[in-house]
Each structure stands twice: as C-alpha cells, then as structure tokens.
C-alpha cells in the first residue's frame, strides 16, 4: 500500500473542515428559528432566546443548545426534563440535519486527532 503524504491528508482535513463550517452555518442560518419554533414548549428555548438574543455569539450559543437537545436531551435533567414527545414535534428532516452536523464535528475531531497521532513526529 502506498504511503499517502501528510500534506495531502492535511489538505483533505482542511477541505472537510471548510465544507463542514459552511454547511453548519447555512443549515442553522436557514433552520434555527424553525427548530426553535417547533420546540417552543420547552421552556429553556425561550429563556435562551431572550438571554442570548440575535447577536453573532448569541446565535452560536443557541445553535449549540439546539444541537445538545437534539443529540442528548437527557443531559438537561436538572433544568427541565425533556420528554420524547416534545422532541418528536421536530420534523425528522431537521432532527437528522442537526445530528449530521454533530456527527461531522465528531468525525473531523477524530480524523484530526488520528492524523496528528500517527503522522506528527513524536520524540
């Protein structure tokens, strides 16, 4: 098997990261308010919207919260129990969109870590 140059692997990682960031931004730019409107009966969504607002960093915080609720709603058990029927109000297309964005973040992190571990000079 031919040895793939590290520079090529780094270029692939850069392209994948750029595509992920563009897709992440476009997906949430179009769908953040739709997702929040579907899940408006969860009290924490209205609190986050009021607290963080529509500034650039406020939208990023709201996007992160949406992603956490869609992927692992059980982590918010101290603030509010989020029953499954509330999450089922979100259309599957939007729910899977959020999960794909989250999964691609994990994939890129693992890919970058493995690239560093196996290709960087150690010692």
mmCIF file of N, CA and C in Angstrom:
data_model
loop_
_atom_site.group_PDB
_atom_site.id
_atom_site.type_symbol
_atom_site.label_atom_id
_atom_site.label_comp_id
_atom_site.label_asym_id
_atom_site.label_seq_id
_atom_site.Cartn_x
_atom_site.Cartn_y
_atom_site.Cartn_z
ATOM 1 N N UNK A 1 0.837 -1.170 0.000
ATOM 2 C CA UNK A 1 0.000 0.000 0.000
ATOM 3 C C UNK A 1 0.886 1.239 0.000
ATOM 4 N N UNK A 2 0.579 2.185 -0.848
ATOM 5 C CA UNK A 2 1.385 3.392 -0.985
ATOM 6 C C UNK A 2 1.180 4.306 0.219
ATOM 7 N N UNK A 3 2.270 4.966 0.606
ATOM 8 C CA UNK A 3 2.206 5.904 1.722
ATOM 9 C C UNK A 3 1.637 7.234 1.232
ATOM 10 N N UNK A 4 0.573 7.685 1.840
ATOM 11 C CA UNK A 4 -0.072 8.939 1.444
ATOM 12 C C UNK A 4 0.654 10.082 2.147
ATOM 13 N N UNK A 5 1.047 11.116 1.404
ATOM 14 C CA UNK A 5 1.766 12.234 2.035
ATOM 15 C C UNK A 5 0.913 12.935 3.098
ATOM 16 N N UNK A 6 1.579 13.358 4.152
ATOM 17 C CA UNK A 6 0.894 14.033 5.251
ATOM 18 C C UNK A 6 0.252 15.336 4.788
ATOM 19 N N UNK A 7 0.913 16.032 3.873
ATOM 20 C CA UNK A 7 0.357 17.283 3.359
ATOM 21 C C UNK A 7 -0.980 17.070 2.671
ATOM 22 N N UNK A 8 -1.106 15.966 1.927
ATOM 23 C CA UNK A 8 -2.370 15.654 1.259
ATOM 24 C C UNK A 8 -3.463 15.351 2.286
ATOM 25 N N UNK A 9 -3.110 14.602 3.323
ATOM 26 C CA UNK A 9 -4.089 14.309 4.373
ATOM 27 C C UNK A 9 -4.521 15.586 5.098
ATOM 28 N N UNK A 10 -3.568 16.489 5.332
ATOM 29 C CA UNK A 10 -3.902 17.763 5.971
ATOM 30 C C UNK A 10 -4.792 18.609 5.057
ATOM 31 N N UNK A 11 -4.537 18.571 3.755
ATOM 32 C CA UNK A 11 -5.381 19.296 2.803
ATOM 33 C C UNK A 11 -6.803 18.737 2.808
ATOM 34 N N UNK A 12 -6.917 17.419 2.843
ATOM 35 C CA UNK A 12 -8.237 16.785 2.904
ATOM 36 C C UNK A 12 -8.966 17.219 4.173
ATOM 37 N N UNK A 13 -8.255 17.242 5.307
ATOM 38 C CA UNK A 13 -8.859 17.679 6.569
ATOM 39 C C UNK A 13 -9.303 19.135 6.489
ATOM 40 N N UNK A 14 -8.493 19.973 5.855
ATOM 41 C CA UNK A 14 -8.847 21.385 5.708
ATOM 42 C C UNK A 14 -10.094 21.557 4.850
ATOM 43 N N UNK A 15 -10.176 20.818 3.754
ATOM 44 C CA UNK A 15 -11.346 20.905 2.872
ATOM 45 C C UNK A 15 -12.596 20.403 3.592
ATOM 46 N N UNK A 16 -12.475 19.287 4.293
ATOM 47 C CA UNK A 16 -13.620 18.739 5.026
ATOM 48 C C UNK A 16 -14.088 19.721 6.099
ATOM 49 N N UNK A 17 -13.144 20.325 6.813
ATOM 50 C CA UNK A 17 -13.496 21.292 7.857
ATOM 51 C C UNK A 17 -14.177 22.519 7.262
ATOM 52 N N UNK A 18 -13.666 23.004 6.136
ATOM 53 C CA UNK A 18 -14.272 24.162 5.478
ATOM 54 C C UNK A 18 -15.689 23.851 5.017
ATOM 55 N N UNK A 19 -15.885 22.683 4.413
ATOM 56 C CA UNK A 19 -17.228 22.283 3.983
ATOM 57 C C UNK A 19 -18.171 22.135 5.178
ATOM 58 N N UNK A 20 -17.653 21.572 6.260
ATOM 59 C CA UNK A 20 -18.475 21.420 7.460
ATOM 60 C C UNK A 20 -18.904 22.781 8.001
ATOM 61 N N UNK A 21 -17.958 23.707 8.112
ATOM 62 C CA UNK A 21 -18.292 25.028 8.646
ATOM 63 C C UNK A 21 -19.298 25.757 7.763
ATOM 64 N N UNK A 22 -19.131 25.644 6.451
ATOM 65 C CA UNK A 22 -20.081 26.284 5.534
ATOM 66 C C UNK A 22 -21.462 25.643 5.665
ATOM 67 N N UNK A 23 -21.515 24.308 5.686
ATOM 68 C CA UNK A 23 -22.791 23.613 5.839
ATOM 69 C C UNK A 23 -23.448 23.897 7.176
ATOM 70 N N UNK A 24 -22.656 23.937 8.227
ATOM 71 C CA UNK A 24 -23.159 24.247 9.571
ATOM 72 C C UNK A 24 -23.784 25.633 9.599
ATOM 73 N N UNK A 25 -23.074 26.605 9.051
ATOM 74 C CA UNK A 25 -23.563 27.983 9.062
ATOM 75 C C UNK A 25 -24.843 28.116 8.236
ATOM 76 N N UNK A 26 -24.850 27.539 7.045
ATOM 77 C CA UNK A 26 -26.021 27.643 6.170
ATOM 78 C C UNK A 26 -27.222 26.922 6.781
ATOM 79 N N UNK A 27 -27.002 25.706 7.301
ATOM 80 C CA UNK A 27 -28.101 24.936 7.889
ATOM 81 C C UNK A 27 -28.756 25.700 9.033
ATOM 82 N N UNK A 28 -27.948 26.215 9.952
ATOM 83 C CA UNK A 28 -28.531 26.909 11.094
ATOM 84 C C UNK A 28 -29.016 28.306 10.734
ATOM 85 N N UNK A 29 -28.439 28.932 9.720
ATOM 86 C CA UNK A 29 -28.938 30.237 9.283
ATOM 87 C C UNK A 29 -30.370 30.102 8.765
ATOM 88 N N UNK A 30 -30.636 29.019 8.058
ATOM 89 C CA UNK A 30 -31.964 28.791 7.488
ATOM 90 C C UNK A 30 -32.926 28.200 8.518
ATOM 91 N N UNK A 31 -32.451 27.284 9.350
ATOM 92 C CA UNK A 31 -33.358 26.459 10.149
ATOM 93 C C UNK A 31 -33.399 26.734 11.646
ATOM 94 N N UNK A 32 -32.576 27.622 12.180
ATOM 95 C CA UNK A 32 -32.549 27.800 13.637
ATOM 96 C C UNK A 32 -33.902 28.245 14.186
ATOM 97 N N UNK A 33 -34.505 29.248 13.578
ATOM 98 C CA UNK A 33 -35.798 29.725 14.070
ATOM 99 C C UNK A 33 -36.889 28.670 13.886
ATOM 100 N N UNK A 34 -36.826 27.908 12.784
ATOM 101 C CA UNK A 34 -37.813 26.839 12.579
ATOM 102 C C UNK A 34 -37.717 25.803 13.695
ATOM 103 N N UNK A 35 -36.493 25.408 14.018
ATOM 104 C CA UNK A 35 -36.292 24.407 15.068
ATOM 105 C C UNK A 35 -36.786 24.948 16.405
ATOM 106 N N UNK A 36 -36.436 26.190 16.707
ATOM 107 C CA UNK A 36 -36.877 26.774 17.979
ATOM 108 C C UNK A 36 -38.397 26.913 18.034
ATOM 109 N N UNK A 37 -39.028 27.211 16.923
ATOM 110 C CA UNK A 37 -40.490 27.317 16.910
ATOM 111 C C UNK A 37 -41.153 25.963 17.116
ATOM 112 N N UNK A 38 -40.571 24.899 16.563
ATOM 113 C CA UNK A 38 -41.135 23.561 16.772
ATOM 114 C C UNK A 38 -40.986 23.118 18.222
ATOM 115 N N UNK A 39 -39.909 23.564 18.864
ATOM 116 C CA UNK A 39 -39.635 23.132 20.232
ATOM 117 C C UNK A 39 -39.932 24.233 21.248
ATOM 118 N N UNK A 40 -40.851 25.133 20.913
ATOM 119 C CA UNK A 40 -41.112 26.298 21.766
ATOM 120 C C UNK A 40 -41.725 25.933 23.114
ATOM 121 N N UNK A 41 -42.329 24.755 23.250
ATOM 122 C CA UNK A 41 -42.915 24.399 24.536
ATOM 123 C C UNK A 41 -41.871 23.908 25.540
ATOM 124 N N UNK A 42 -40.618 23.794 25.117
ATOM 125 C CA UNK A 42 -39.526 23.530 26.055
ATOM 126 C C UNK A 42 -39.084 24.892 26.588
ATOM 127 N N UNK A 43 -39.228 25.078 27.881
ATOM 128 C CA UNK A 43 -39.030 26.396 28.488
ATOM 129 C C UNK A 43 -37.623 26.945 28.267
ATOM 130 N N UNK A 44 -36.625 26.080 28.246
ATOM 131 C CA UNK A 44 -35.245 26.549 28.110
ATOM 132 C C UNK A 44 -34.987 27.232 26.770
ATOM 133 N N UNK A 45 -35.738 26.890 25.728
ATOM 134 C CA UNK A 45 -35.539 27.540 24.427
ATOM 135 C C UNK A 45 -35.915 29.014 24.490
ATOM 136 N N UNK A 46 -37.042 29.314 25.115
ATOM 137 C CA UNK A 46 -37.430 30.726 25.213
ATOM 138 C C UNK A 46 -36.473 31.493 26.116
ATOM 139 N N UNK A 47 -35.998 30.860 27.185
ATOM 140 C CA UNK A 47 -35.026 31.525 28.057
ATOM 141 C C UNK A 47 -33.726 31.816 27.311
ATOM 142 N N UNK A 48 -33.252 30.847 26.542
ATOM 143 C CA UNK A 48 -32.017 31.054 25.778
ATOM 144 C C UNK A 48 -32.192 32.135 24.728
ATOM 145 N N UNK A 49 -33.333 32.161 24.058
ATOM 146 C CA UNK A 49 -33.573 33.170 23.022
ATOM 147 C C UNK A 49 -33.591 34.567 23.638
ATOM 148 N N UNK A 50 -34.243 34.705 24.794
ATOM 149 C CA UNK A 50 -34.287 36.008 25.462
ATOM 150 C C UNK A 50 -32.911 36.421 25.980
ATOM 151 N N UNK A 51 -32.182 35.476 26.540
ATOM 152 C CA UNK A 51 -30.903 35.801 27.168
ATOM 153 C C UNK A 51 -29.814 36.096 26.138
ATOM 154 N N UNK A 52 -29.686 35.255 25.110
ATOM 155 C CA UNK A 52 -28.594 35.401 24.151
ATOM 156 C C UNK A 52 -28.926 36.325 22.989
ATOM 157 N N UNK A 53 -30.175 36.443 22.622
ATOM 158 C CA UNK A 53 -30.569 37.358 21.554
ATOM 159 C C UNK A 53 -30.127 36.898 20.172
ATOM 160 N N UNK A 54 -30.021 37.867 19.242
ATOM 161 C CA UNK A 54 -29.695 37.559 17.851
ATOM 162 C C UNK A 54 -28.307 38.027 17.440
ATOM 163 N N UNK A 55 -27.446 38.313 18.396
ATOM 164 C CA UNK A 55 -26.081 38.690 18.032
ATOM 165 C C UNK A 55 -25.358 37.470 17.469
ATOM 166 N N UNK A 56 -24.176 37.681 16.910
ATOM 167 C CA UNK A 56 -23.430 36.576 16.307
ATOM 168 C C UNK A 56 -23.144 35.487 17.341
ATOM 169 N N UNK A 57 -22.601 35.878 18.487
ATOM 170 C CA UNK A 57 -22.296 34.884 19.519
ATOM 171 C C UNK A 57 -23.567 34.325 20.151
ATOM 172 N N UNK A 58 -24.616 35.131 20.222
ATOM 173 C CA UNK A 58 -25.883 34.642 20.749
ATOM 174 C C UNK A 58 -26.466 33.536 19.887
ATOM 175 N N UNK A 59 -26.390 33.713 18.574
ATOM 176 C CA UNK A 59 -26.873 32.661 17.664
ATOM 177 C C UNK A 59 -26.031 31.398 17.809
ATOM 178 N N UNK A 60 -24.708 31.533 17.975
ATOM 179 C CA UNK A 60 -23.855 30.351 18.140
ATOM 180 C C UNK A 60 -24.235 29.594 19.413
ATOM 181 N N UNK A 61 -24.525 30.330 20.479
ATOM 182 C CA UNK A 61 -24.925 29.678 21.727
ATOM 183 C C UNK A 61 -26.265 28.958 21.553
ATOM 184 N N UNK A 62 -27.198 29.596 20.880
ATOM 185 C CA UNK A 62 -28.498 28.956 20.635
ATOM 186 C C UNK A 62 -28.342 27.727 19.746
ATOM 187 N N UNK A 63 -27.462 27.795 18.736
ATOM 188 C CA UNK A 63 -27.210 26.639 17.874
ATOM 189 C C UNK A 63 -26.624 25.486 18.677
ATOM 190 N N UNK A 64 -25.695 25.795 19.562
ATOM 191 C CA UNK A 64 -25.095 24.756 20.401
ATOM 192 C C UNK A 64 -26.147 24.120 21.299
ATOM 193 N N UNK A 65 -27.029 24.929 21.851
ATOM 194 C CA UNK A 65 -28.083 24.398 22.708
ATOM 195 C C UNK A 65 -29.029 23.496 21.920
ATOM 196 N N UNK A 66 -29.404 23.924 20.723
ATOM 197 C CA UNK A 66 -30.272 23.102 19.871
ATOM 198 C C UNK A 66 -29.594 21.768 19.582
ATOM 199 N N UNK A 67 -28.298 21.806 19.283
ATOM 200 C CA UNK A 67 -27.581 20.579 18.971
ATOM 201 C C UNK A 67 -27.546 19.649 20.181
ATOM 202 N N UNK A 68 -27.302 20.191 21.359
ATOM 203 C CA UNK A 68 -27.268 19.358 22.559
ATOM 204 C C UNK A 68 -28.632 18.753 22.866
ATOM 205 N N UNK A 69 -29.688 19.521 22.699
ATOM 206 C CA UNK A 69 -31.030 18.992 22.967
ATOM 207 C C UNK A 69 -31.385 17.909 21.953
ATOM 208 N N UNK A 70 -31.015 18.094 20.695
ATOM 209 C CA UNK A 70 -31.358 17.111 19.659
ATOM 210 C C UNK A 70 -30.556 15.824 19.812
ATOM 211 N N UNK A 71 -29.307 15.935 20.235
ATOM 212 C CA UNK A 71 -28.448 14.750 20.303
ATOM 213 C C UNK A 71 -28.578 14.041 21.649
ATOM 214 N N UNK A 72 -28.576 14.795 22.736
ATOM 215 C CA UNK A 72 -28.605 14.176 24.066
ATOM 216 C C UNK A 72 -29.495 14.976 25.018
ATOM 217 N N UNK A 73 -30.812 14.864 24.887
ATOM 218 C CA UNK A 73 -31.707 15.668 25.741
ATOM 219 C C UNK A 73 -31.635 15.298 27.219
ATOM 220 N N UNK A 74 -31.150 14.107 27.524
ATOM 221 C CA UNK A 74 -31.124 13.673 28.922
ATOM 222 C C UNK A 74 -30.092 14.418 29.764
ATOM 223 N N UNK A 75 -29.166 15.166 29.145
ATOM 224 C CA UNK A 75 -28.163 15.874 29.944
ATOM 225 C C UNK A 75 -28.745 17.096 30.650
ATOM 226 N N UNK A 76 -29.943 17.506 30.294
ATOM 227 C CA UNK A 76 -30.567 18.673 30.917
ATOM 228 C C UNK A 76 -31.553 18.281 32.013
ATOM 229 N N UNK A 77 -31.373 17.127 32.628
ATOM 230 C CA UNK A 77 -32.349 16.640 33.591
ATOM 231 C C UNK A 77 -32.460 17.534 34.815
ATOM 232 N N UNK A 78 -31.436 18.317 35.145
ATOM 233 C CA UNK A 78 -31.539 19.202 36.314
ATOM 234 C C UNK A 78 -32.372 20.444 36.013
ATOM 235 N N UNK A 79 -32.267 20.974 34.804
ATOM 236 C CA UNK A 79 -33.024 22.177 34.464
ATOM 237 C C UNK A 79 -34.474 21.848 34.133
ATOM 238 N N UNK A 80 -34.648 20.903 33.238
ATOM 239 C CA UNK A 80 -36.002 20.560 32.790
ATOM 240 C C UNK A 80 -35.944 19.182 32.140
ATOM 241 N N UNK A 81 -36.823 18.321 32.539
ATOM 242 C CA UNK A 81 -36.902 17.028 31.859
ATOM 243 C C UNK A 81 -37.555 17.249 30.504
ATOM 244 N N UNK A 82 -36.901 16.773 29.463
ATOM 245 C CA UNK A 82 -37.421 16.965 28.111
ATOM 246 C C UNK A 82 -38.013 15.636 27.654
ATOM 247 N N UNK A 83 -39.336 15.505 27.675
ATOM 248 C CA UNK A 83 -39.946 14.249 27.256
ATOM 249 C C UNK A 83 -39.783 14.013 25.757
ATOM 250 N N UNK A 84 -39.805 12.757 25.393
ATOM 251 C CA UNK A 84 -39.611 12.373 23.997
ATOM 252 C C UNK A 84 -40.684 12.967 23.086
ATOM 253 N N UNK A 85 -41.916 13.088 23.565
ATOM 254 C CA UNK A 85 -42.977 13.621 22.705
ATOM 255 C C UNK A 85 -42.740 15.079 22.340
ATOM 256 N N UNK A 86 -42.028 15.831 23.173
ATOM 257 C CA UNK A 86 -41.689 17.204 22.800
ATOM 258 C C UNK A 86 -40.662 17.214 21.671
ATOM 259 N N UNK A 87 -39.713 16.288 21.723
ATOM 260 C CA UNK A 87 -38.715 16.208 20.654
ATOM 261 C C UNK A 87 -39.315 15.688 19.355
ATOM 262 N N UNK A 88 -40.364 14.881 19.461
ATOM 263 C CA UNK A 88 -40.990 14.341 18.256
ATOM 264 C C UNK A 88 -41.769 15.394 17.484
ATOM 265 N N UNK A 89 -41.989 16.571 18.082
ATOM 266 C CA UNK A 89 -42.630 17.665 17.347
ATOM 267 C C UNK A 89 -41.709 18.230 16.277
ATOM 268 N N UNK A 90 -40.417 17.998 16.444
ATOM 269 C CA UNK A 90 -39.440 18.452 15.456
ATOM 270 C C UNK A 90 -39.476 17.508 14.261
ATOM 271 N N UNK A 91 -39.632 18.032 13.037
ATOM 272 C CA UNK A 91 -39.658 17.156 11.861
ATOM 273 C C UNK A 91 -38.361 16.343 11.742
ATOM 274 N N UNK A 92 -38.466 15.093 11.299
ATOM 275 C CA UNK A 92 -37.278 14.237 11.207
ATOM 276 C C UNK A 92 -36.164 14.830 10.342
ATOM 277 N N UNK A 93 -36.534 15.569 9.305
ATOM 278 C CA UNK A 93 -35.520 16.168 8.431
ATOM 279 C C UNK A 93 -34.634 17.137 9.211
ATOM 280 N N UNK A 94 -35.246 17.964 10.058
ATOM 281 C CA UNK A 94 -34.469 18.914 10.854
ATOM 282 C C UNK A 94 -33.672 18.206 11.945
ATOM 283 N N UNK A 95 -34.278 17.205 12.568
ATOM 284 C CA UNK A 95 -33.578 16.461 13.610
ATOM 285 C C UNK A 95 -32.357 15.752 13.042
ATOM 286 N N UNK A 96 -32.512 15.119 11.878
ATOM 287 C CA UNK A 96 -31.372 14.442 11.263
ATOM 288 C C UNK A 96 -30.338 15.434 10.756
ATOM 289 N N UNK A 97 -30.775 16.613 10.331
ATOM 290 C CA UNK A 97 -29.819 17.645 9.932
ATOM 291 C C UNK A 97 -28.922 18.043 11.088
ATOM 292 N N UNK A 98 -29.521 18.229 12.262
ATOM 293 C CA UNK A 98 -28.737 18.578 13.451
ATOM 294 C C UNK A 98 -27.800 17.436 13.819
ATOM 295 N N UNK A 99 -28.291 16.210 13.756
ATOM 296 C CA UNK A 99 -27.448 15.061 14.103
ATOM 297 C C UNK A 99 -26.305 14.871 13.112
ATOM 298 N N UNK A 100 -26.535 15.158 11.845
ATOM 299 C CA UNK A 100 -25.467 15.053 10.844
ATOM 300 C C UNK A 100 -24.399 16.111 11.099
ATOM 301 N N UNK A 101 -24.813 17.324 11.438
ATOM 302 C CA UNK A 101 -23.840 18.374 11.769
ATOM 303 C C UNK A 101 -23.011 17.949 12.976
ATOM 304 N N UNK A 102 -23.664 17.409 13.997
ATOM 305 C CA UNK A 102 -22.961 16.951 15.194
ATOM 306 C C UNK A 102 -22.012 15.794 14.857
ATOM 307 N N UNK A 103 -22.494 14.845 14.075
ATOM 308 C CA UNK A 103 -21.656 13.709 13.697
ATOM 309 C C UNK A 103 -20.445 14.121 12.884
ATOM 310 N N UNK A 104 -20.619 15.098 12.000
ATOM 311 C CA UNK A 104 -19.468 15.542 11.211
ATOM 312 C C UNK A 104 -18.454 16.261 12.092
ATOM 313 N N UNK A 105 -18.913 16.942 13.148
ATOM 314 C CA UNK A 105 -17.969 17.549 14.092
ATOM 315 C C UNK A 105 -17.143 16.476 14.786
ATOM 316 N N UNK A 106 -17.785 15.411 15.210
ATOM 317 C CA UNK A 106 -17.073 14.313 15.864
ATOM 318 C C UNK A 106 -16.100 13.664 14.887
ATOM 319 N N UNK A 107 -16.538 13.414 13.655
ATOM 320 C CA UNK A 107 -15.684 12.799 12.641
ATOM 321 C C UNK A 107 -14.439 13.639 12.383
ATOM 322 N N UNK A 108 -14.609 14.946 12.226
ATOM 323 C CA UNK A 108 -13.472 15.823 11.953
ATOM 324 C C UNK A 108 -12.509 15.832 13.137
ATOM 325 N N UNK A 109 -13.037 15.834 14.349
ATOM 326 C CA UNK A 109 -12.177 15.816 15.532
ATOM 327 C C UNK A 109 -11.369 14.527 15.615
ATOM 328 N N UNK A 110 -12.021 13.404 15.381
ATOM 329 C CA UNK A 110 -11.319 12.118 15.418
ATOM 330 C C UNK A 110 -10.290 12.037 14.293
ATOM 331 N N UNK A 111 -10.657 12.488 13.095
ATOM 332 C CA UNK A 111 -9.740 12.475 11.955
ATOM 333 C C UNK A 111 -8.509 13.328 12.244
ATOM 334 N N UNK A 112 -8.722 14.522 12.791
ATOM 335 C CA UNK A 112 -7.595 15.396 13.122
ATOM 336 C C UNK A 112 -6.712 14.794 14.198
ATOM 337 N N UNK A 113 -7.324 14.197 15.212
ATOM 338 C CA UNK A 113 -6.547 13.547 16.267
ATOM 339 C C UNK A 113 -5.734 12.380 15.757
ATOM 340 N N UNK A 114 -6.342 11.554 14.923
ATOM 341 C CA UNK A 114 -5.611 10.418 14.357
ATOM 342 C C UNK A 114 -4.501 10.874 13.423
ATOM 343 N N UNK A 115 -4.760 11.909 12.648
ATOM 344 C CA UNK A 115 -3.730 12.447 11.760
ATOM 345 C C UNK A 115 -2.545 12.948 12.575
ATOM 346 N N UNK A 116 -2.822 13.653 13.652
ATOM 347 C CA UNK A 116 -1.740 14.144 14.499
ATOM 348 C C UNK A 116 -0.994 12.985 15.146
ATOM 349 N N UNK A 117 -1.736 12.030 15.702
ATOM 350 C CA UNK A 117 -1.113 10.938 16.439
ATOM 351 C C UNK A 117 -0.230 10.068 15.549
ATOM 352 N N UNK A 118 -0.699 9.742 14.358
ATOM 353 C CA UNK A 118 0.053 8.820 13.514
ATOM 354 C C UNK A 118 1.046 9.503 12.583
ATOM 355 N N UNK A 119 0.895 10.801 12.328
ATOM 356 C CA UNK A 119 1.764 11.460 11.356
ATOM 357 C C UNK A 119 2.728 12.471 11.949
ATOM 358 N N UNK A 120 2.442 13.011 13.116
ATOM 359 C CA UNK A 120 3.337 14.015 13.694
ATOM 360 C C UNK A 120 4.584 13.330 14.245
ATOM 361 N N UNK A 121 5.740 13.977 14.114
ATOM 362 C CA UNK A 121 6.958 13.383 14.679
ATOM 363 C C UNK A 121 6.891 13.406 16.209
ATOM 364 N N UNK A 122 7.036 12.254 16.810
ATOM 365 C CA UNK A 122 6.985 12.139 18.269
ATOM 366 C C UNK A 122 8.370 11.802 18.789
ATOM 367 N N UNK A 123 8.902 12.678 19.606
ATOM 368 C CA UNK A 123 10.125 12.368 20.315
ATOM 369 C C UNK A 123 11.356 12.727 19.636
#
